[in-house]
Coordinates of C-alpha atoms in Angstrom, one line a residue:
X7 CA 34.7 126.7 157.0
X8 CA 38.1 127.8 157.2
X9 CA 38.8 131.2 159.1
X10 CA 40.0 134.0 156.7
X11 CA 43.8 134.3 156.8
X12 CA 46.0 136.9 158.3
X13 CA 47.2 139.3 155.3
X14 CA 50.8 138.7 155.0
X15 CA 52.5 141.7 154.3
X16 CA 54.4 141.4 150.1
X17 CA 57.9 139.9 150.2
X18 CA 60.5 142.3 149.8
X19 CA 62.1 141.9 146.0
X20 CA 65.2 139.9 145.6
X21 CA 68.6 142.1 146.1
X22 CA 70.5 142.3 142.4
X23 CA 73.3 139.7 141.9
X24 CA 77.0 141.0 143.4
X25 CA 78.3 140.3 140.0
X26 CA 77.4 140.4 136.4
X27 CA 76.5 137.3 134.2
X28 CA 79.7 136.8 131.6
X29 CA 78.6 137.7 128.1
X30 CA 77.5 134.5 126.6
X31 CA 76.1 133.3 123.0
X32 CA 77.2 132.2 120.2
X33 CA 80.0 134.4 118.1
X34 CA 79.5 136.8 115.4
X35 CA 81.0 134.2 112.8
X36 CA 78.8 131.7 114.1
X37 CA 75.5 133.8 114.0
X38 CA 76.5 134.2 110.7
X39 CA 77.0 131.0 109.2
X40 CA 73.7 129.9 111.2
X41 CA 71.8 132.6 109.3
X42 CA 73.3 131.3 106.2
X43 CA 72.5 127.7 107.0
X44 CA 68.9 129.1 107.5
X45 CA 68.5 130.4 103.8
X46 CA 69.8 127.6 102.5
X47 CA 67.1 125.4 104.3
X48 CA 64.0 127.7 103.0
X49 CA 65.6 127.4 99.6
X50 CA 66.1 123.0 99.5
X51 CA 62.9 121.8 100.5
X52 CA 63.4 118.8 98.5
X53 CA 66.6 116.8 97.6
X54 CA 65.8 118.1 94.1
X55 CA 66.1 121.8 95.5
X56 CA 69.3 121.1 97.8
X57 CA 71.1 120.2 94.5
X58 CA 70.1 123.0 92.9
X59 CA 71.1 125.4 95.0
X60 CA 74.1 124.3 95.8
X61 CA 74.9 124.2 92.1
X62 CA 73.6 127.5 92.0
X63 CA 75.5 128.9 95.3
X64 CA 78.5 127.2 93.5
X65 CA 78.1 128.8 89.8
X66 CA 78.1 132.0 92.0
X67 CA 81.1 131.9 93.2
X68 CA 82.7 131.5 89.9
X69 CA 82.1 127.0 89.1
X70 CA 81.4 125.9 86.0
X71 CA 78.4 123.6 85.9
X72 CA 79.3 120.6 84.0
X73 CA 76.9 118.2 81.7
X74 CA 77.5 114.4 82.7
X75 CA 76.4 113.8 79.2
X76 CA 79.2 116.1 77.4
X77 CA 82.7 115.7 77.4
X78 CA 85.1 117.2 80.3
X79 CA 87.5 118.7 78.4
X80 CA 88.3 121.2 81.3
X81 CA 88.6 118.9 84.0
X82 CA 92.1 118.6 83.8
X83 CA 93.4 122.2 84.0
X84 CA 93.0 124.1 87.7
X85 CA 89.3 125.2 88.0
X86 CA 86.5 124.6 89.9
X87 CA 83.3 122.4 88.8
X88 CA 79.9 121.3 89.7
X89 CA 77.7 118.8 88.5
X90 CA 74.2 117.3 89.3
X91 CA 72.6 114.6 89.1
X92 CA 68.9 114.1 90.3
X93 CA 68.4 115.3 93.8
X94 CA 72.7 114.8 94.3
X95 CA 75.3 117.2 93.8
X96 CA 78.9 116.8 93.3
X97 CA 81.5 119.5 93.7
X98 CA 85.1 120.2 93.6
X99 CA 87.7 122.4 93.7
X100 CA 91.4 121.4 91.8
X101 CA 94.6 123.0 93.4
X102 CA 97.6 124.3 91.7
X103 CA 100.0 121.6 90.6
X104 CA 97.4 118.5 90.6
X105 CA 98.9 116.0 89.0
X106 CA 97.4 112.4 88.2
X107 CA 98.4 111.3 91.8
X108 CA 96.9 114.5 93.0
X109 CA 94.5 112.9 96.0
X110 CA 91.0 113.8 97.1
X111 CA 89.7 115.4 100.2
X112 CA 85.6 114.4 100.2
X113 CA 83.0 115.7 102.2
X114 CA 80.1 113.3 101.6
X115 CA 76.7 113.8 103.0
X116 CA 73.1 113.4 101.8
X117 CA 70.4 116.1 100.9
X118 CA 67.2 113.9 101.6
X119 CA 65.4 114.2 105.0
X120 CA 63.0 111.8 106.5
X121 CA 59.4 112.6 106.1
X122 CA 56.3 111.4 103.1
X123 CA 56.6 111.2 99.6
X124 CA 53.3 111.7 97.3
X125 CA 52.1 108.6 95.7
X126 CA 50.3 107.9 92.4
X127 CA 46.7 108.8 92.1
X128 CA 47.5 111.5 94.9
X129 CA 43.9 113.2 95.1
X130 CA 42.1 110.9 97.8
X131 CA 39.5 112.5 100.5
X132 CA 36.4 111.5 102.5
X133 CA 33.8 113.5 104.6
X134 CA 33.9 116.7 102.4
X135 CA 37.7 116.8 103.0
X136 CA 40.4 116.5 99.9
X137 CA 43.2 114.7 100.9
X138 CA 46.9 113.8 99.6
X139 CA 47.6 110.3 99.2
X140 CA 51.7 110.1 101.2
X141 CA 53.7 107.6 101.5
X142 CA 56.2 107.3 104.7
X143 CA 59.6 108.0 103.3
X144 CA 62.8 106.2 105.6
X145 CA 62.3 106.6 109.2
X146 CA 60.4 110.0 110.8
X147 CA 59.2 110.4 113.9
X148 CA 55.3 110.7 113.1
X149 CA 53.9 112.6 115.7
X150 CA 55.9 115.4 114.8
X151 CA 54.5 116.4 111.4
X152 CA 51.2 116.6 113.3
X153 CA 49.1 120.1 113.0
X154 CA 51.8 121.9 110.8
X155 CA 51.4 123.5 107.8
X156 CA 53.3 121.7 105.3
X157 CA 53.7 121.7 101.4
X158 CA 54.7 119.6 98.5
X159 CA 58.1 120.1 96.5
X160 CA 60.2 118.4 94.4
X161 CA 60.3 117.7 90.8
X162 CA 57.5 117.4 87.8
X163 CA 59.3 115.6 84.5
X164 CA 57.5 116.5 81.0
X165 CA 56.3 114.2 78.4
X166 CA 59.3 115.2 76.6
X167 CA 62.0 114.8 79.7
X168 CA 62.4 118.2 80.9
X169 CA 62.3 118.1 85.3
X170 CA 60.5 121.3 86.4
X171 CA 61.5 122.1 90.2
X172 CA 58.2 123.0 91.9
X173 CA 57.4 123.7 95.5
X174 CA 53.5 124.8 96.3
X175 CA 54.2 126.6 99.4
X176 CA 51.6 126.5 102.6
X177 CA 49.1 123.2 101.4
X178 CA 48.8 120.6 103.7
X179 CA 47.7 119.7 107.4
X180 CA 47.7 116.3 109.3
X181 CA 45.1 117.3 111.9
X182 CA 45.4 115.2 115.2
X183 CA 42.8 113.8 116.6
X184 CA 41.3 116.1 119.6
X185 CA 41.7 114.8 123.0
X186 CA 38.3 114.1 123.4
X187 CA 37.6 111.7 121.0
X188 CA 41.1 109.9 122.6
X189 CA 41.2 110.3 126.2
X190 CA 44.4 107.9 126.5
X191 CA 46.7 110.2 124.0
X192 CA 49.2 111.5 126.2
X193 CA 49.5 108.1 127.7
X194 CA 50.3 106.6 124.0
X195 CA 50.2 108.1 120.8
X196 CA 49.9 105.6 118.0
X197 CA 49.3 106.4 114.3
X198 CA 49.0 103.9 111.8
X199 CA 50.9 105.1 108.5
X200 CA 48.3 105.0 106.3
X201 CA 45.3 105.8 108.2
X202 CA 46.6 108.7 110.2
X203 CA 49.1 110.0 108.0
X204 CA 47.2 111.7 105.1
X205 CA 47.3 115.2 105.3
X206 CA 43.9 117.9 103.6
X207 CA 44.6 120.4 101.7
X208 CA 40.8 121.6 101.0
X209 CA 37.1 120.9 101.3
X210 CA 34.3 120.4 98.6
X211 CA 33.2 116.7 96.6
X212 CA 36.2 114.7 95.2
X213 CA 34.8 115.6 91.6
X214 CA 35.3 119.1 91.1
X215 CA 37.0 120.9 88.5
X216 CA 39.5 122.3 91.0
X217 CA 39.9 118.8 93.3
X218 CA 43.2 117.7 91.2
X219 CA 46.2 117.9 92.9
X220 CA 48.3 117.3 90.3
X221 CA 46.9 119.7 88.0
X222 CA 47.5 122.5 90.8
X223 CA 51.2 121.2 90.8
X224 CA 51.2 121.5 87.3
X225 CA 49.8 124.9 88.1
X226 CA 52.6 126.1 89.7
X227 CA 55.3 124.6 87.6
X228 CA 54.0 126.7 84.6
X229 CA 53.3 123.2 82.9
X230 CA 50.0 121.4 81.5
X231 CA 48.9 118.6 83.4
X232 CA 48.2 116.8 80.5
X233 CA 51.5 117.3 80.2
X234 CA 53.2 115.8 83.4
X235 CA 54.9 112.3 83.0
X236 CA 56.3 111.7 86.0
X237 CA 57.5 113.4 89.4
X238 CA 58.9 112.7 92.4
X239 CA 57.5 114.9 95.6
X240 CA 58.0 115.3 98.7
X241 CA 56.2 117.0 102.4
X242 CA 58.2 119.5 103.7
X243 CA 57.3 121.8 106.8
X244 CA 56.5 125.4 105.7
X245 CA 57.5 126.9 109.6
X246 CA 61.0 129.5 108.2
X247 CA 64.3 128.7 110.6
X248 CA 64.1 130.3 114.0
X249 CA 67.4 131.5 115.9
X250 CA 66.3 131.7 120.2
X251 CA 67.0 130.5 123.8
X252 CA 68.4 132.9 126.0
X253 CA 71.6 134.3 124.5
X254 CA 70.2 133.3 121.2
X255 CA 72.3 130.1 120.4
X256 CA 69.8 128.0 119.5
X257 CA 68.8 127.1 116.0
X258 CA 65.1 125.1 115.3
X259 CA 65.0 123.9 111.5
X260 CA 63.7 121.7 109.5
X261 CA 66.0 118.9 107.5
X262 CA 69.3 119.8 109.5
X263 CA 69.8 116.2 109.0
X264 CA 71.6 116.2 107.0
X265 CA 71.2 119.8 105.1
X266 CA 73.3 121.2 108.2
X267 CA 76.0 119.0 106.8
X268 CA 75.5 119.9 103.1
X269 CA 76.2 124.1 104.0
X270 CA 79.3 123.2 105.8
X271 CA 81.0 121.5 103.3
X272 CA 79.7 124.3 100.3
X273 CA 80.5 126.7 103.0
X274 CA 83.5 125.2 103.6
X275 CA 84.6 124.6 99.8
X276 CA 83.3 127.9 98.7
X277 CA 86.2 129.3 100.8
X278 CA 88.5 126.7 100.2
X279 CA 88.3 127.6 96.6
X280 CA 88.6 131.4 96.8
X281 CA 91.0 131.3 99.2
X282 CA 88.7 133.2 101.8
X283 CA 90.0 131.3 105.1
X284 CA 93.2 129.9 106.2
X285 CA 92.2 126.7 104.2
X286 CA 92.7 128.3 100.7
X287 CA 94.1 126.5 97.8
X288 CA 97.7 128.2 98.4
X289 CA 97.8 127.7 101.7
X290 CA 96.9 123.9 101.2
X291 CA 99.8 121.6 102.1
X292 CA 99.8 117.7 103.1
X293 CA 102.0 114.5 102.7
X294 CA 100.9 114.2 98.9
X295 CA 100.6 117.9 98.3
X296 CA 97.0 119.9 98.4
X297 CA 94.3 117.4 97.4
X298 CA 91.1 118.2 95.1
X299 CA 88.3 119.2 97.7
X300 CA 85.0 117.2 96.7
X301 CA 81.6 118.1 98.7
X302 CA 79.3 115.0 97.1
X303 CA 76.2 115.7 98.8
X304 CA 73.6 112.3 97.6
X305 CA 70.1 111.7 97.5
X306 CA 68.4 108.3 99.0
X307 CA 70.8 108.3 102.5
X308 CA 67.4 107.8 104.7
X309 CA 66.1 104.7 102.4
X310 CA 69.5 102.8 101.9
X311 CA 71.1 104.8 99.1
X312 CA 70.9 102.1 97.1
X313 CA 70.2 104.4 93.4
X314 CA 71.9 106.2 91.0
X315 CA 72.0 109.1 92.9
X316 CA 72.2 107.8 96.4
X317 CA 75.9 106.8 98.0
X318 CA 75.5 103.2 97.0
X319 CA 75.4 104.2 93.0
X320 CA 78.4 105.3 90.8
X321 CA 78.0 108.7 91.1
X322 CA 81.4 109.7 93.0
X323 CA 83.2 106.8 91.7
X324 CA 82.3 107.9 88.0
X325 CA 83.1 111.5 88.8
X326 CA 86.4 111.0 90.4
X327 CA 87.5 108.2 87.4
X328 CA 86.3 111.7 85.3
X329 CA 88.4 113.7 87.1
X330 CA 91.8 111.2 87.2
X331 CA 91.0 110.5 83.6
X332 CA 91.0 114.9 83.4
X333 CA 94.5 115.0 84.9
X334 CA 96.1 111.8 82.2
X335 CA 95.8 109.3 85.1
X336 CA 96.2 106.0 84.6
X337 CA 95.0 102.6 86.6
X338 CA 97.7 102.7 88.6
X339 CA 97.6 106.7 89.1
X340 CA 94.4 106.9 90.6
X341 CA 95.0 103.9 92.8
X342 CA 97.4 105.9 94.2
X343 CA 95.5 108.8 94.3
X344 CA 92.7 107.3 96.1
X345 CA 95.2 105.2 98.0
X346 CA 96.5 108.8 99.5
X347 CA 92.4 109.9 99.9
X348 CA 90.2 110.9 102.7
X349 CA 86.7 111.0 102.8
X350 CA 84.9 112.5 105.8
X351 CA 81.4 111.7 105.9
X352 CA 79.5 113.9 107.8
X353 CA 75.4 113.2 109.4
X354 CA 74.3 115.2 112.3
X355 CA 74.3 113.2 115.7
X356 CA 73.0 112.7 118.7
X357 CA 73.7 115.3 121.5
X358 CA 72.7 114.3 125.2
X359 CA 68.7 114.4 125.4
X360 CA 68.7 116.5 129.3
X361 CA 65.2 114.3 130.0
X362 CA 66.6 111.0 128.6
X363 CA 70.3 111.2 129.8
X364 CA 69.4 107.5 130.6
X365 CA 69.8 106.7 126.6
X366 CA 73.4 108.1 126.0
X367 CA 76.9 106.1 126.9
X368 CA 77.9 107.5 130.3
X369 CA 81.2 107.9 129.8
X370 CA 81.0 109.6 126.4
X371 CA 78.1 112.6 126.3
X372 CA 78.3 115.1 123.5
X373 CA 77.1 118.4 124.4
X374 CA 75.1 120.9 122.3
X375 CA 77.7 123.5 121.9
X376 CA 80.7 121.7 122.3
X377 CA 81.6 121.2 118.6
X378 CA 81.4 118.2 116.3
X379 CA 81.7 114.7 117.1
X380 CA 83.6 111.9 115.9
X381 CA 81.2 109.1 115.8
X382 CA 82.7 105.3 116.7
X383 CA 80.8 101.5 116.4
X384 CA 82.5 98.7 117.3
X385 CA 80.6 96.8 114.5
X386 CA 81.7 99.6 112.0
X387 CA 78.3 101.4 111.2
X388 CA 80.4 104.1 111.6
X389 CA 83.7 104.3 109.2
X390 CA 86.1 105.8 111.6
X391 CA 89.5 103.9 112.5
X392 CA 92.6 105.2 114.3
X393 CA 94.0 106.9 111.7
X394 CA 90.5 108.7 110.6
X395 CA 90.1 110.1 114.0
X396 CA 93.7 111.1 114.2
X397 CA 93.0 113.1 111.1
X398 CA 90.0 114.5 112.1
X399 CA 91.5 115.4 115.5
X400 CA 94.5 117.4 113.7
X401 CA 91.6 118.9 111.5
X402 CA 89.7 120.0 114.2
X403 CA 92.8 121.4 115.9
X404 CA 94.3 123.2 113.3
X405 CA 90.6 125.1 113.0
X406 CA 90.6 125.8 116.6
X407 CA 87.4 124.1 117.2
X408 CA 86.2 122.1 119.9
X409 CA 85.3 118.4 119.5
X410 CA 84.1 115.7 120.9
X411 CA 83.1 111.8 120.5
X412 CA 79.7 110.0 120.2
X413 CA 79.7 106.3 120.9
X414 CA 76.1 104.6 121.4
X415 CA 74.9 102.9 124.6
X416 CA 75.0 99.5 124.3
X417 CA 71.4 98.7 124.8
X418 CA 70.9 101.3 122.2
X419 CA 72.0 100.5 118.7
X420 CA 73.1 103.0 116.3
X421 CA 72.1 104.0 112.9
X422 CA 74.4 104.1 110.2
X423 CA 75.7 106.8 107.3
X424 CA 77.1 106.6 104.0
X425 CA 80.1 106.6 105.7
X426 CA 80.5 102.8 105.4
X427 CA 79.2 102.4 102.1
X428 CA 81.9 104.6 100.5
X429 CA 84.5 103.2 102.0
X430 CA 83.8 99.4 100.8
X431 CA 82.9 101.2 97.4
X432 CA 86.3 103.2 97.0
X433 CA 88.7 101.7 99.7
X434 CA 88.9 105.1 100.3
X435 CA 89.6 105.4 104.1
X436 CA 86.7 107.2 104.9
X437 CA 85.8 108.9 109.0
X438 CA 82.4 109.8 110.6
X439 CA 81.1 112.8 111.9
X440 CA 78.9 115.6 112.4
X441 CA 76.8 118.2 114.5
X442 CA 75.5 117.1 117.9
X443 CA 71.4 117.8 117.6
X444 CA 68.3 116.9 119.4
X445 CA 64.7 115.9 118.1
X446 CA 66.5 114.0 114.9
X447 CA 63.9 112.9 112.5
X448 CA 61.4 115.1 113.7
X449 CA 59.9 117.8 111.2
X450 CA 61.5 120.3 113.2
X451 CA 65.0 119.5 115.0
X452 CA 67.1 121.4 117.0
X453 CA 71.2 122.3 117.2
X454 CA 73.1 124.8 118.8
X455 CA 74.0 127.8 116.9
X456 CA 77.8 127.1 117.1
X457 CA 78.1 123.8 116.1
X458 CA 77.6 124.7 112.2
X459 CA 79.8 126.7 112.1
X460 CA 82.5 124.4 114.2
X461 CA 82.3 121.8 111.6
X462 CA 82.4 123.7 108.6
X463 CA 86.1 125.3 110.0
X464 CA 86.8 121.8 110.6
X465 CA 85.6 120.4 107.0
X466 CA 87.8 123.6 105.1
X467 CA 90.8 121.9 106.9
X468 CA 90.1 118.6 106.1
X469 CA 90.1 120.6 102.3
X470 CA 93.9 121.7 103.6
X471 CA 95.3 118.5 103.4

């Protein structure tokens, strides 16, 4: 046995630093916008919801919500419109003197996030638990949704066509499998997506009265069941926003990709249009004269935006040919409208992981904090050319904003953004870029609180001209 040892006598406590820490964090303008971007999160838990309340924030500040069904007989006088379609949203803002040539400034992003989407027949179970029959939607990191309380949202349609917005709040759980029944978990988590994946939202036989998911959809829609024709739902974490770290400048969220995007640009156009900022329509000047400013948020970015609503459809192509047609144009006006055009297409990216630096170019490291990045492929999966990143780098200049570039490693291939597929669809030279984040795809990601805020100064110049 070891002898007892000597009692050492406490260490004496650490002298106080010679100097004081610099006041750090992010700035009041920043917190604010971050705030902002918060709400608009716990408000758009679907696509369906982003578009509404961005119609809504828009209506609010004095837009006209437009029918793409009626005629647009105000489109060609100075105003500002909004119009939606599905879970997509389309905006804009016409300056003073826009003429048929008059071009477009676009902020395009997307207001779907990676995650599960309810199926038919949605009320499954087994072992006295009810379950929600989910499918994967694009490309989420799985173990992530694990033991949170989630809830459905999106949109119910009627028998007789009316869409009924509907969110259910608190619902859902994918439980995890305890450690003891997997002793090799932290050594490899693998869930198979259909097996794994299917959250419970209650307990009792598969039978009863109350066991219907739909009908408690229904329920909460203020519709019949009987009633429901169609919908299109979604899983969405219920966990509200969080502002922390140390100084406060970090943001948590769920769906920054790509709904940080989406408040930038309304954020951006909302001041744009009422000529809060140095951006505002009078003080908008460029080569062809202040340009309409367009936020086209779409749905679909995460599956290939290959729909109606998604970047691939005819949504901004028909509301721009809307727009020219507004202002008298002609064929060869809006060729050279869109000829003059920029489109800045703007995804949250990848900021450098501090325990995988390993996965990031070494030459080219975006920092959270440091301001948006100009993404760049080789093999064009990003749009931006020379002159794209000259423009954004005069945009980001005349803000005062920091920025910075993202290329991928080469052993690491990069996603892509609807950045590409709106360029080949409009020739319209089109750049890429966005907020540096980390944990993308998870339910819950993570920016810093400046960044937001950054690129929506930068977006309201692009808006300039």
């Amino acid at each position: 046995m070891d002898p007892c040892p000597t009692p050492q006598p406490p260490s004496p406590p650490a002298p106080p630093l010679p100097w004081s820490p610099p006041p750090r964090g992010p700035s009041p303008q920043a917190r604010t916008h971050a705030e902002d971007l918060a709400r608009f999160v716990e408000a758009s838990p679907s696509s369906f919801h982003a578009a509404h309340e961005v119609a809504r924030r828009a209506v609010e500040a004095g837009f006209t919500l437009l029918d793409e069904a009626d005629a647009w007989p105000l489109a060609s006088v100075e105003g500002r419109y909004v119009v939606v379609r599905d879970g997509a949203v389309i905006a804009w803002a016409t300056p003073a003197g826009a003429s048929a040539t008059t071009p477009f400034a676009i902020l395009g992003a997307h207001t779907d996030s990676p995650g599960f989407k309810l199926k038919p027949k949605p009320t499954t179970g087994r072992e006295g638990w009810w379950q929600a029959g989910v499918e994967v939607y694009g490309g989420p990191l799985l173990n992530s949704w694990l033991d949170r309380e989630l809830e459905l949202a999106g949109r119910l349609v009627t028998l007789d066509g009316r869409s009924h917005l509907v969110r259910t709040g608190p619902l859902l759980r994918i439980p995890q499998l305890a450690i003891h029944l997997d002793r090799s978990a932290n050594e490899g988590l693998t869930l198979d997506k259909q097996r794994h994946t299917q959250p419970v939202w209650g307990l009792g036989a598969l039978g009863a009265p109350d066991a219907d998911l739909l009908a408690l959809l229904a329920e909460h829609a203020g519709v019949r069941a009987a009633d429901v024709g169609g919908y299109d739902l979604v899983v969405a974490d219920t966990q509200a926003p969080r502002i922390f770290g140390a100084h406060e400048e970090l943001l948590a969220s769920g769906r920054l990709d790509n709904l940080l995007s989406v408040h930038a640009g309304l954020t951006a156009l909302l001041e744009v249009a009422s000529g809060a900022s140095g951006a505002s329509t009078g003080a908008r000047r460029g080569r062809h004269g202040a340009p309409v400013a367009v936020l086209a948020a779409f749905d679909h970015e995460e599956i290939g935006s290959e729909t109606r609503s998604g970047a691939s459809g005819p949504f901004l192509a028909d509301v721009l040919s809307r727009i020219s047609a507004g202002f008298g144009a002609g064929e060869e006006d809006r060729h050279r409208a869109l000829a003059g055009s920029l489109c800045v297409s703007s995804d949250v990216g990848h900021s450098v992981h501090p325990n995988y630096p390993e996965r990031h170019d070494p030459a080219n490291r975006p920092l959270a904090g440091g301001g948006p990045i100009l993404k760049i492929n080789a093999n064009q999966r990003y749009a931006t050319d020379a002159h794209g990143a000259a423009a954004w780098a005069a945009a980001c200049a005349a803000a005062g904003v920091p920025s910075q570039e993202f290329v991928s490693e080469n052993t690491v291939p990069c996603g892509s953004t609807i950045g590409p597929l709106t360029a080949t669809r409009l020739g319209i030279r089109t750049v890429d870029v966005g907020a540096p984040i980390l944990s993308m795809h998870s339910a819950r990601e993570l920016t810093a609180v400046a960044d937001p805020y950054y690129l929506s100064r930068a977006i309201g110049q692009v808006f300039a001209g």
